[in-house]
Amino acid sequence: MDRRQFLGAAPLFAAAPAVAKSRHDVLSFNAAGDGVKDDTASIQRTVDEVKLVGGGVVRIPEGTYKISAPIRVYGNFQFRSIKIFGENAEIVSTHAGPAFEFDPSSPTPAPQVKQRSEMDGLSFSGPGRDIAGSSGISIINGATVRVRNCKVRGYEKGISGVGALILRFLEVELYGNAYGYHFTSTKTFGANDIHFTSCFIFENTKAGFAENFPNSVMTFNQCEIEGNNFDGNGDDGVVTMEFSNAGKVTLVGCHVEENHGRANIVFAGGNRSSSLNIIGSVGEYLRWLRWRRTLVHSAICTS
């Protein structure tokens, strides 16, 4: 099954109707896309208008869009959807917060907190990996967001999830961040059903971190995870991919090499059903702390 078939097989997204029923261009809401004017308000108004009509496409044409505050995609769209569609567009963040934030539960939680949002074809440039609180794409308090063909660099967290679940990342590049991805749980929602396919996670300080999902799953399929903490060494204590109090984590056909620091992967399972499964992958310096591991046709150096 190729990645397009895989994506199409995901029923939560495939069941959603086409998003092209409504199409709004940010330029129609006075965005400039020249990298000089602050386009925050124009992009936010476009998103709000699409939400008002019940879903559709937010079109961001080619250009450079400077923002100084988060673009918030709030609310529960039930069986509709909203798509943020970039046409070789770049979002440049100048603030210490998320560039785009998806929150299905705000302003009031729904019975099923499923937003069915999509994002495609955007590049994000942040204020710097040392800016605390900055992130390119943030998903909080809910489910069903799909990101495809996006590039995220220059943030503390390229992708940030807090109580986020049922997420799909396809052909996404995360580079030059402190964390490529960072997932934590809340009392209401655990990080669950999170899948990366054909993604490049490279030249970050840490590729990623995920914690407190003992009954949940996370997969990496055909991903390139290389060159993270490139200027580091084995004495600096940096872990490339860390899974703490974890459920089931699976890497299939991944390349995890040339990441400097203490270890490429550190896995600590949360209960007896937890497992780290590495299938058909190449990597080095794996530390397995609790519960099970499976290595199938993989070239892995363990410690």
mmCIF file with all atom_site columns, N, CA and C in Angstrom, residues 73-136:
data_model
loop_
_atom_site.group_PDB
_atom_site.id
_atom_site.type_symbol
_atom_site.label_atom_id
_atom_site.label_alt_id
_atom_site.label_comp_id
_atom_site.label_asym_id
_atom_site.label_entity_id
_atom_site.label_seq_id
_atom_site.pdbx_PDB_ins_code
_atom_site.Cartn_x
_atom_site.Cartn_y
_atom_site.Cartn_z
_atom_site.occupancy
_atom_site.B_iso_or_equiv
_atom_site.pdbx_formal_charge
_atom_site.auth_seq_id
_atom_site.auth_comp_id
_atom_site.auth_asym_id
_atom_site.auth_atom_id
_atom_site.pdbx_PDB_model_num
ATOM 1   N N  . VAL A 1 73  ? -7.681  28.301 14.634 1.00 0.00 ? 73  VAL A N  1
ATOM 2   C CA . VAL A 1 73  ? -8.758  27.541 13.995 1.00 0.00 ? 73  VAL A CA 1
ATOM 3   C C  . VAL A 1 73  ? -9.495  26.855 15.130 1.00 0.00 ? 73  VAL A C  1
ATOM 4   N N  . TYR A 1 74  ? -10.562 27.491 15.605 1.00 0.00 ? 74  TYR A N  1
ATOM 5   C CA . TYR A 1 74  ? -11.272 27.028 16.779 1.00 0.00 ? 74  TYR A CA 1
ATOM 6   C C  . TYR A 1 74  ? -12.608 26.410 16.395 1.00 0.00 ? 74  TYR A C  1
ATOM 7   N N  . GLY A 1 75  ? -13.100 25.543 17.238 1.00 0.00 ? 75  GLY A N  1
ATOM 8   C CA . GLY A 1 75  ? -14.455 25.037 17.079 1.00 0.00 ? 75  GLY A CA 1
ATOM 9   C C  . GLY A 1 75  ? -14.520 23.644 16.496 1.00 0.00 ? 75  GLY A C  1
ATOM 10  N N  . ASN A 1 76  ? -15.693 23.076 16.613 1.00 0.00 ? 76  ASN A N  1
ATOM 11  C CA . ASN A 1 76  ? -15.944 21.713 16.162 1.00 0.00 ? 76  ASN A CA 1
ATOM 12  C C  . ASN A 1 76  ? -16.773 21.762 14.888 1.00 0.00 ? 76  ASN A C  1
ATOM 13  N N  . PHE A 1 77  ? -16.239 21.156 13.827 1.00 0.00 ? 77  PHE A N  1
ATOM 14  C CA . PHE A 1 77  ? -16.916 21.226 12.537 1.00 0.00 ? 77  PHE A CA 1
ATOM 15  C C  . PHE A 1 77  ? -17.810 20.018 12.266 1.00 0.00 ? 77  PHE A C  1
ATOM 16  N N  . GLN A 1 78  ? -17.902 19.101 13.243 1.00 0.00 ? 78  GLN A N  1
ATOM 17  C CA . GLN A 1 78  ? -18.734 17.915 13.123 1.00 0.00 ? 78  GLN A CA 1
ATOM 18  C C  . GLN A 1 78  ? -18.442 17.212 11.804 1.00 0.00 ? 78  GLN A C  1
ATOM 19  N N  . PHE A 1 79  ? -19.404 17.128 10.885 1.00 0.00 ? 79  PHE A N  1
ATOM 20  C CA . PHE A 1 79  ? -19.198 16.368 9.656  1.00 0.00 ? 79  PHE A CA 1
ATOM 21  C C  . PHE A 1 79  ? -18.773 17.248 8.484  1.00 0.00 ? 79  PHE A C  1
ATOM 22  N N  . ARG A 1 80  ? -18.429 18.502 8.760  1.00 0.00 ? 80  ARG A N  1
ATOM 23  C CA . ARG A 1 80  ? -17.850 19.363 7.740  1.00 0.00 ? 80  ARG A CA 1
ATOM 24  C C  . ARG A 1 80  ? -16.345 19.425 7.963  1.00 0.00 ? 80  ARG A C  1
ATOM 25  N N  . SER A 1 81  ? -15.658 20.279 7.246  1.00 0.00 ? 81  SER A N  1
ATOM 26  C CA . SER A 1 81  ? -14.215 20.370 7.432  1.00 0.00 ? 81  SER A CA 1
ATOM 27  C C  . SER A 1 81  ? -13.729 21.729 6.951  1.00 0.00 ? 81  SER A C  1
ATOM 28  N N  . ILE A 1 82  ? -12.515 22.055 7.381  1.00 0.00 ? 82  ILE A N  1
ATOM 29  C CA . ILE A 1 82  ? -11.870 23.282 6.925  1.00 0.00 ? 82  ILE A CA 1
ATOM 30  C C  . ILE A 1 82  ? -10.466 22.914 6.480  1.00 0.00 ? 82  ILE A C  1
ATOM 31  N N  . LYS A 1 83  ? -10.047 23.479 5.355  1.00 0.00 ? 83  LYS A N  1
ATOM 32  C CA . LYS A 1 83  ? -8.730  23.184 4.815  1.00 0.00 ? 83  LYS A CA 1
ATOM 33  C C  . LYS A 1 83  ? -7.961  24.484 4.613  1.00 0.00 ? 83  LYS A C  1
ATOM 34  N N  . ILE A 1 84  ? -6.751  24.526 5.168  1.00 0.00 ? 84  ILE A N  1
ATOM 35  C CA . ILE A 1 84  ? -5.848  25.645 4.946  1.00 0.00 ? 84  ILE A CA 1
ATOM 36  C C  . ILE A 1 84  ? -4.930  25.241 3.800  1.00 0.00 ? 84  ILE A C  1
ATOM 37  N N  . PHE A 1 85  ? -5.089  25.870 2.646  1.00 0.00 ? 85  PHE A N  1
ATOM 38  C CA . PHE A 1 85  ? -4.393  25.439 1.435  1.00 0.00 ? 85  PHE A CA 1
ATOM 39  C C  . PHE A 1 85  ? -3.427  26.516 0.961  1.00 0.00 ? 85  PHE A C  1
ATOM 40  N N  . GLY A 1 86  ? -2.139  26.205 1.022  1.00 0.00 ? 86  GLY A N  1
ATOM 41  C CA . GLY A 1 86  ? -1.127  27.139 0.554  1.00 0.00 ? 86  GLY A CA 1
ATOM 42  C C  . GLY A 1 86  ? -0.627  26.795 -0.831 1.00 0.00 ? 86  GLY A C  1
ATOM 43  N N  . GLU A 1 87  ? -0.350  27.812 -1.602 1.00 0.00 ? 87  GLU A N  1
ATOM 44  C CA . GLU A 1 87  ? 0.180   27.639 -2.961 1.00 0.00 ? 87  GLU A CA 1
ATOM 45  C C  . GLU A 1 87  ? 1.599   28.201 -2.971 1.00 0.00 ? 87  GLU A C  1
ATOM 46  N N  . ASN A 1 88  ? 2.531   27.411 -2.445 1.00 0.00 ? 88  ASN A N  1
ATOM 47  C CA . ASN A 1 88  ? 3.923   27.847 -2.305 1.00 0.00 ? 88  ASN A CA 1
ATOM 48  C C  . ASN A 1 88  ? 4.007   29.107 -1.450 1.00 0.00 ? 88  ASN A C  1
ATOM 49  N N  . ALA A 1 89  ? 3.224   29.102 -0.363 1.00 0.00 ? 89  ALA A N  1
ATOM 50  C CA . ALA A 1 89  ? 3.158   30.259 0.526  1.00 0.00 ? 89  ALA A CA 1
ATOM 51  C C  . ALA A 1 89  ? 4.006   30.016 1.765  1.00 0.00 ? 89  ALA A C  1
ATOM 52  N N  . GLU A 1 90  ? 4.607   31.086 2.280  1.00 0.00 ? 90  GLU A N  1
ATOM 53  C CA . GLU A 1 90  ? 5.420   31.010 3.486  1.00 0.00 ? 90  GLU A CA 1
ATOM 54  C C  . GLU A 1 90  ? 4.807   31.868 4.583  1.00 0.00 ? 90  GLU A C  1
ATOM 55  N N  . ILE A 1 91  ? 4.692   31.277 5.778  1.00 0.00 ? 91  ILE A N  1
ATOM 56  C CA . ILE A 1 91  ? 4.237   31.989 6.958  1.00 0.00 ? 91  ILE A CA 1
ATOM 57  C C  . ILE A 1 91  ? 5.459   32.309 7.807  1.00 0.00 ? 91  ILE A C  1
ATOM 58  N N  . VAL A 1 92  ? 5.688   33.586 8.101  1.00 0.00 ? 92  VAL A N  1
ATOM 59  C CA . VAL A 1 92  ? 6.836   34.001 8.906  1.00 0.00 ? 92  VAL A CA 1
ATOM 60  C C  . VAL A 1 92  ? 6.316   34.509 10.245 1.00 0.00 ? 92  VAL A C  1
ATOM 61  N N  . SER A 1 93  ? 6.677   33.791 11.318 1.00 0.00 ? 93  SER A N  1
ATOM 62  C CA . SER A 1 93  ? 6.224   34.165 12.661 1.00 0.00 ? 93  SER A CA 1
ATOM 63  C C  . SER A 1 93  ? 7.237   35.095 13.312 1.00 0.00 ? 93  SER A C  1
ATOM 64  N N  . THR A 1 94  ? 6.735   36.123 13.956 1.00 0.00 ? 94  THR A N  1
ATOM 65  C CA . THR A 1 94  ? 7.612   37.037 14.687 1.00 0.00 ? 94  THR A CA 1
ATOM 66  C C  . THR A 1 94  ? 7.326   37.017 16.187 1.00 0.00 ? 94  THR A C  1
ATOM 67  N N  . HIS A 1 95  ? 6.491   36.087 16.648 1.00 0.00 ? 95  HIS A N  1
ATOM 68  C CA . HIS A 1 95  ? 6.023   36.084 18.031 1.00 0.00 ? 95  HIS A CA 1
ATOM 69  C C  . HIS A 1 95  ? 6.386   34.771 18.725 1.00 0.00 ? 95  HIS A C  1
ATOM 70  N N  . ALA A 1 96  ? 6.284   34.775 20.038 1.00 0.00 ? 96  ALA A N  1
ATOM 71  C CA . ALA A 1 96  ? 6.582   33.583 20.847 1.00 0.00 ? 96  ALA A CA 1
ATOM 72  C C  . ALA A 1 96  ? 5.296   32.827 21.137 1.00 0.00 ? 96  ALA A C  1
ATOM 73  N N  . GLY A 1 97  ? 4.780   32.163 20.148 1.00 0.00 ? 97  GLY A N  1
ATOM 74  C CA . GLY A 1 97  ? 3.558   31.382 20.276 1.00 0.00 ? 97  GLY A CA 1
ATOM 75  C C  . GLY A 1 97  ? 3.397   30.551 19.021 1.00 0.00 ? 97  GLY A C  1
ATOM 76  N N  . PRO A 1 98  ? 2.291   29.809 18.881 1.00 0.00 ? 98  PRO A N  1
ATOM 77  C CA . PRO A 1 98  ? 2.087   29.035 17.663 1.00 0.00 ? 98  PRO A CA 1
ATOM 78  C C  . PRO A 1 98  ? 1.790   29.920 16.460 1.00 0.00 ? 98  PRO A C  1
ATOM 79  N N  . ALA A 1 99  ? 2.200   29.457 15.284 1.00 0.00 ? 99  ALA A N  1
ATOM 80  C CA . ALA A 1 99  ? 1.796   30.151 14.058 1.00 0.00 ? 99  ALA A CA 1
ATOM 81  C C  . ALA A 1 99  ? 0.329   29.848 13.762 1.00 0.00 ? 99  ALA A C  1
ATOM 82  N N  . PHE A 1 100 ? -0.010  28.555 13.677 1.00 0.00 ? 100 PHE A N  1
ATOM 83  C CA . PHE A 1 100 ? -1.403  28.123 13.529 1.00 0.00 ? 100 PHE A CA 1
ATOM 84  C C  . PHE A 1 100 ? -1.747  27.232 14.713 1.00 0.00 ? 100 PHE A C  1
ATOM 85  N N  . GLU A 1 101 ? -2.908  27.471 15.306 1.00 0.00 ? 101 GLU A N  1
ATOM 86  C CA . GLU A 1 101 ? -3.354  26.659 16.436 1.00 0.00 ? 101 GLU A CA 1
ATOM 87  C C  . GLU A 1 101 ? -4.737  26.086 16.139 1.00 0.00 ? 101 GLU A C  1
ATOM 88  N N  . PHE A 1 102 ? -4.851  24.762 16.194 1.00 0.00 ? 102 PHE A N  1
ATOM 89  C CA . PHE A 1 102 ? -6.112  24.063 16.007 1.00 0.00 ? 102 PHE A CA 1
ATOM 90  C C  . PHE A 1 102 ? -6.630  23.635 17.380 1.00 0.00 ? 102 PHE A C  1
ATOM 91  N N  . ASP A 1 103 ? -7.837  24.056 17.728 1.00 0.00 ? 103 ASP A N  1
ATOM 92  C CA . ASP A 1 103 ? -8.419  23.707 19.026 1.00 0.00 ? 103 ASP A CA 1
ATOM 93  C C  . ASP A 1 103 ? -9.906  23.404 18.837 1.00 0.00 ? 103 ASP A C  1
ATOM 94  N N  . PRO A 1 104 ? -10.272 22.131 18.644 1.00 0.00 ? 104 PRO A N  1
ATOM 95  C CA . PRO A 1 104 ? -11.686 21.787 18.441 1.00 0.00 ? 104 PRO A CA 1
ATOM 96  C C  . PRO A 1 104 ? -12.558 22.072 19.650 1.00 0.00 ? 104 PRO A C  1
ATOM 97  N N  . SER A 1 105 ? -11.976 22.105 20.842 1.00 0.00 ? 105 SER A N  1
ATOM 98  C CA . SER A 1 105 ? -12.793 22.220 22.056 1.00 0.00 ? 105 SER A CA 1
ATOM 99  C C  . SER A 1 105 ? -13.172 23.640 22.408 1.00 0.00 ? 105 SER A C  1
ATOM 100 N N  . SER A 1 106 ? -12.570 24.623 21.769 1.00 0.00 ? 106 SER A N  1
ATOM 101 C CA . SER A 1 106 ? -12.836 26.015 22.103 1.00 0.00 ? 106 SER A CA 1
ATOM 102 C C  . SER A 1 106 ? -13.858 26.607 21.126 1.00 0.00 ? 106 SER A C  1
ATOM 103 N N  . PRO A 1 107 ? -14.791 27.438 21.569 1.00 0.00 ? 107 PRO A N  1
ATOM 104 C CA . PRO A 1 107 ? -14.898 27.984 22.926 1.00 0.00 ? 107 PRO A CA 1
ATOM 105 C C  . PRO A 1 107 ? -15.589 27.056 23.912 1.00 0.00 ? 107 PRO A C  1
ATOM 106 N N  . THR A 1 108 ? -16.384 26.099 23.444 1.00 0.00 ? 108 THR A N  1
ATOM 107 C CA . THR A 1 108 ? -17.030 25.160 24.356 1.00 0.00 ? 108 THR A CA 1
ATOM 108 C C  . THR A 1 108 ? -16.834 23.751 23.816 1.00 0.00 ? 108 THR A C  1
ATOM 109 N N  . PRO A 1 109 ? -16.481 22.810 24.691 1.00 0.00 ? 109 PRO A N  1
ATOM 110 C CA . PRO A 1 109 ? -16.269 21.425 24.234 1.00 0.00 ? 109 PRO A CA 1
ATOM 111 C C  . PRO A 1 109 ? -17.536 20.839 23.638 1.00 0.00 ? 109 PRO A C  1
ATOM 112 N N  . ALA A 1 110 ? -17.374 20.076 22.570 1.00 0.00 ? 110 ALA A N  1
ATOM 113 C CA . ALA A 1 110 ? -18.502 19.385 21.955 1.00 0.00 ? 110 ALA A CA 1
ATOM 114 C C  . ALA A 1 110 ? -18.520 17.935 22.428 1.00 0.00 ? 110 ALA A C  1
ATOM 115 N N  . PRO A 1 111 ? -19.628 17.219 22.214 1.00 0.00 ? 111 PRO A N  1
ATOM 116 C CA . PRO A 1 111 ? -19.657 15.801 22.607 1.00 0.00 ? 111 PRO A CA 1
ATOM 117 C C  . PRO A 1 111 ? -18.537 15.000 21.964 1.00 0.00 ? 111 PRO A C  1
ATOM 118 N N  . GLN A 1 112 ? -18.253 15.265 20.707 1.00 0.00 ? 112 GLN A N  1
ATOM 119 C CA . GLN A 1 112 ? -17.127 14.650 20.013 1.00 0.00 ? 112 GLN A CA 1
ATOM 120 C C  . GLN A 1 112 ? -16.223 15.765 19.512 1.00 0.00 ? 112 GLN A C  1
ATOM 121 N N  . VAL A 1 113 ? -15.032 15.829 20.079 1.00 0.00 ? 113 VAL A N  1
ATOM 122 C CA . VAL A 1 113 ? -14.153 16.952 19.756 1.00 0.00 ? 113 VAL A CA 1
ATOM 123 C C  . VAL A 1 113 ? -13.307 16.584 18.540 1.00 0.00 ? 113 VAL A C  1
ATOM 124 N N  . LYS A 1 114 ? -13.955 16.597 17.386 1.00 0.00 ? 114 LYS A N  1
ATOM 125 C CA . LYS A 1 114 ? -13.300 16.238 16.128 1.00 0.00 ? 114 LYS A CA 1
ATOM 126 C C  . LYS A 1 114 ? -13.453 17.402 15.162 1.00 0.00 ? 114 LYS A C  1
ATOM 127 N N  . GLN A 1 115 ? -12.341 17.962 14.763 1.00 0.00 ? 115 GLN A N  1
ATOM 128 C CA . GLN A 1 115 ? -12.415 19.161 13.935 1.00 0.00 ? 115 GLN A CA 1
ATOM 129 C C  . GLN A 1 115 ? -12.385 18.862 12.443 1.00 0.00 ? 115 GLN A C  1
ATOM 130 N N  . ARG A 1 116 ? -11.703 17.803 12.048 1.00 0.00 ? 116 ARG A N  1
ATOM 131 C CA . ARG A 1 116 ? -11.568 17.456 10.630 1.00 0.00 ? 116 ARG A CA 1
ATOM 132 C C  . ARG A 1 116 ? -10.927 18.585 9.829  1.00 0.00 ? 116 ARG A C  1
ATOM 133 N N  . SER A 1 117 ? -9.875  19.140 10.380 1.00 0.00 ? 117 SER A N  1
ATOM 134 C CA . SER A 1 117 ? -9.137  20.187 9.678  1.00 0.00 ? 117 SER A CA 1
ATOM 135 C C  . SER A 1 117 ? -8.021  19.585 8.844  1.00 0.00 ? 117 SER A C  1
ATOM 136 N N  . GLU A 1 118 ? -7.647  20.294 7.793  1.00 0.00 ? 118 GLU A N  1
ATOM 137 C CA . GLU A 1 118 ? -6.531  19.886 6.941  1.00 0.00 ? 118 GLU A CA 1
ATOM 138 C C  . GLU A 1 118 ? -5.645  21.100 6.660  1.00 0.00 ? 118 GLU A C  1
ATOM 139 N N  . MET A 1 119 ? -4.376  20.811 6.451  1.00 0.00 ? 119 MET A N  1
ATOM 140 C CA . MET A 1 119 ? -3.426  21.862 6.060  1.00 0.00 ? 119 MET A CA 1
ATOM 141 C C  . MET A 1 119 ? -2.515  21.291 4.989  1.00 0.00 ? 119 MET A C  1
ATOM 142 N N  . ASP A 1 120 ? -2.268  22.064 3.949  1.00 0.00 ? 120 ASP A N  1
ATOM 143 C CA . ASP A 1 120 ? -1.511  21.542 2.813  1.00 0.00 ? 120 ASP A CA 1
ATOM 144 C C  . ASP A 1 120 ? -0.723  22.682 2.164  1.00 0.00 ? 120 ASP A C  1
ATOM 145 N N  . GLY A 1 121 ? 0.552   22.432 1.882  1.00 0.00 ? 121 GLY A N  1
ATOM 146 C CA . GLY A 1 121 ? 1.311   23.312 1.011  1.00 0.00 ? 121 GLY A CA 1
ATOM 147 C C  . GLY A 1 121 ? 1.803   24.607 1.612  1.00 0.00 ? 121 GLY A C  1
ATOM 148 N N  . LEU A 1 122 ? 2.111   24.614 2.919  1.00 0.00 ? 122 LEU A N  1
ATOM 149 C CA . LEU A 1 122 ? 2.625   25.824 3.559  1.00 0.00 ? 122 LEU A CA 1
ATOM 150 C C  . LEU A 1 122 ? 4.034   25.596 4.092  1.00 0.00 ? 122 LEU A C  1
ATOM 151 N N  . SER A 1 123 ? 4.828   26.663 4.087  1.00 0.00 ? 123 SER A N  1
ATOM 152 C CA . SER A 1 123 ? 6.127   26.664 4.754  1.00 0.00 ? 123 SER A CA 1
ATOM 153 C C  . SER A 1 123 ? 6.051   27.629 5.926  1.00 0.00 ? 123 SER A C  1
ATOM 154 N N  . PHE A 1 124 ? 6.651   27.222 7.050  1.00 0.00 ? 124 PHE A N  1
ATOM 155 C CA . PHE A 1 124 ? 6.637   28.045 8.253  1.00 0.00 ? 124 PHE A CA 1
ATOM 156 C C  . PHE A 1 124 ? 8.063   28.389 8.652  1.00 0.00 ? 124 PHE A C  1
ATOM 157 N N  . SER A 1 125 ? 8.314   29.659 8.903  1.00 0.00 ? 125 SER A N  1
ATOM 158 C CA . SER A 1 125 ? 9.606   30.122 9.394  1.00 0.00 ? 125 SER A CA 1
ATOM 159 C C  . SER A 1 125 ? 9.384   30.828 10.719 1.00 0.00 ? 125 SER A C  1
ATOM 160 N N  . GLY A 1 126 ? 10.030  30.305 11.771 1.00 0.00 ? 126 GLY A N  1
ATOM 161 C CA . GLY A 1 126 ? 9.783   30.826 13.103 1.00 0.00 ? 126 GLY A CA 1
ATOM 162 C C  . GLY A 1 126 ? 10.790  31.854 13.557 1.00 0.00 ? 126 GLY A C  1
ATOM 163 N N  . PRO A 1 127 ? 10.606  32.367 14.788 1.00 0.00 ? 127 PRO A N  1
ATOM 164 C CA . PRO A 1 127 ? 11.489  33.401 15.324 1.00 0.00 ? 127 PRO A CA 1
ATOM 165 C C  . PRO A 1 127 ? 12.814  32.851 15.838 1.00 0.00 ? 127 PRO A C  1
ATOM 166 N N  . GLY A 1 128 ? 12.962  31.525 15.870 1.00 0.00 ? 128 GLY A N  1
ATOM 167 C CA . GLY A 1 128 ? 14.194  30.914 16.336 1.00 0.00 ? 128 GLY A CA 1
ATOM 168 C C  . GLY A 1 128 ? 13.907  29.775 17.293 1.00 0.00 ? 128 GLY A C  1
ATOM 169 N N  . ARG A 1 129 ? 14.715  28.740 17.223 1.00 0.00 ? 129 ARG A N  1
ATOM 170 C CA . ARG A 1 129 ? 14.471  27.571 18.059 1.00 0.00 ? 129 ARG A CA 1
ATOM 171 C C  . ARG A 1 129 ? 14.636  27.869 19.546 1.00 0.00 ? 129 ARG A C  1
ATOM 172 N N  . ASP A 1 130 ? 15.297  28.973 19.890 1.00 0.00 ? 130 ASP A N  1
ATOM 173 C CA . ASP A 1 130 ? 15.506  29.321 21.293 1.00 0.00 ? 130 ASP A CA 1
ATOM 174 C C  . ASP A 1 130 ? 14.373  30.149 21.886 1.00 0.00 ? 130 ASP A C  1
ATOM 175 N N  . ILE A 1 131 ? 13.353  30.457 21.095 1.00 0.00 ? 131 ILE A N  1
ATOM 176 C CA . ILE A 1 131 ? 12.241  31.277 21.580 1.00 0.00 ? 131 ILE A CA 1
ATOM 177 C C  . ILE A 1 131 ? 11.210  30.364 22.242 1.00 0.00 ? 131 ILE A C  1
ATOM 178 N N  . ALA A 1 132 ? 11.163  30.393 23.568 1.00 0.00 ? 132 ALA A N  1
ATOM 179 C CA . ALA A 1 132 ? 10.265  29.517 24.324 1.00 0.00 ? 132 ALA A CA 1
ATOM 180 C C  . ALA A 1 132 ? 8.806   29.789 23.965 1.00 0.00 ? 132 ALA A C  1
ATOM 181 N N  . GLY A 1 133 ? 8.055   28.713 23.788 1.00 0.00 ? 133 GLY A N  1
ATOM 182 C CA . GLY A 1 133 ? 6.631   28.824 23.485 1.00 0.00 ? 133 GLY A CA 1
ATOM 183 C C  . GLY A 1 133 ? 6.310   28.914 22.016 1.00 0.00 ? 133 GLY A C  1
ATOM 184 N N  . SER A 1 134 ? 7.312   29.054 21.163 1.00 0.00 ? 134 SER A N  1
ATOM 185 C CA . SER A 1 134 ? 7.040   29.163 19.728 1.00 0.00 ? 134 SER A CA 1
ATOM 186 C C  . SER A 1 134 ? 6.819   27.785 19.123 1.00 0.00 ? 134 SER A C  1
ATOM 187 N N  . SER A 1 135 ? 5.895   27.705 18.187 1.00 0.00 ? 135 SER A N  1
ATOM 188 C CA . SER A 1 135 ? 5.635   26.459 17.460 1.00 0.00 ? 135 SER A CA 1
ATOM 189 C C  . SER A 1 135 ? 5.044   26.800 16.106 1.00 0.00 ? 135 SER A C  1
ATOM 190 N N  . GLY A 1 136 ? 5.286   25.919 15.149 1.00 0.00 ? 136 GLY A N  1
ATOM 191 C CA . GLY A 1 136 ? 4.738   26.151 13.819 1.00 0.00 ? 136 GLY A CA 1
ATOM 192 C C  . GLY A 1 136 ? 3.277   25.767 13.744 1.00 0.00 ? 136 GLY A C  1
#
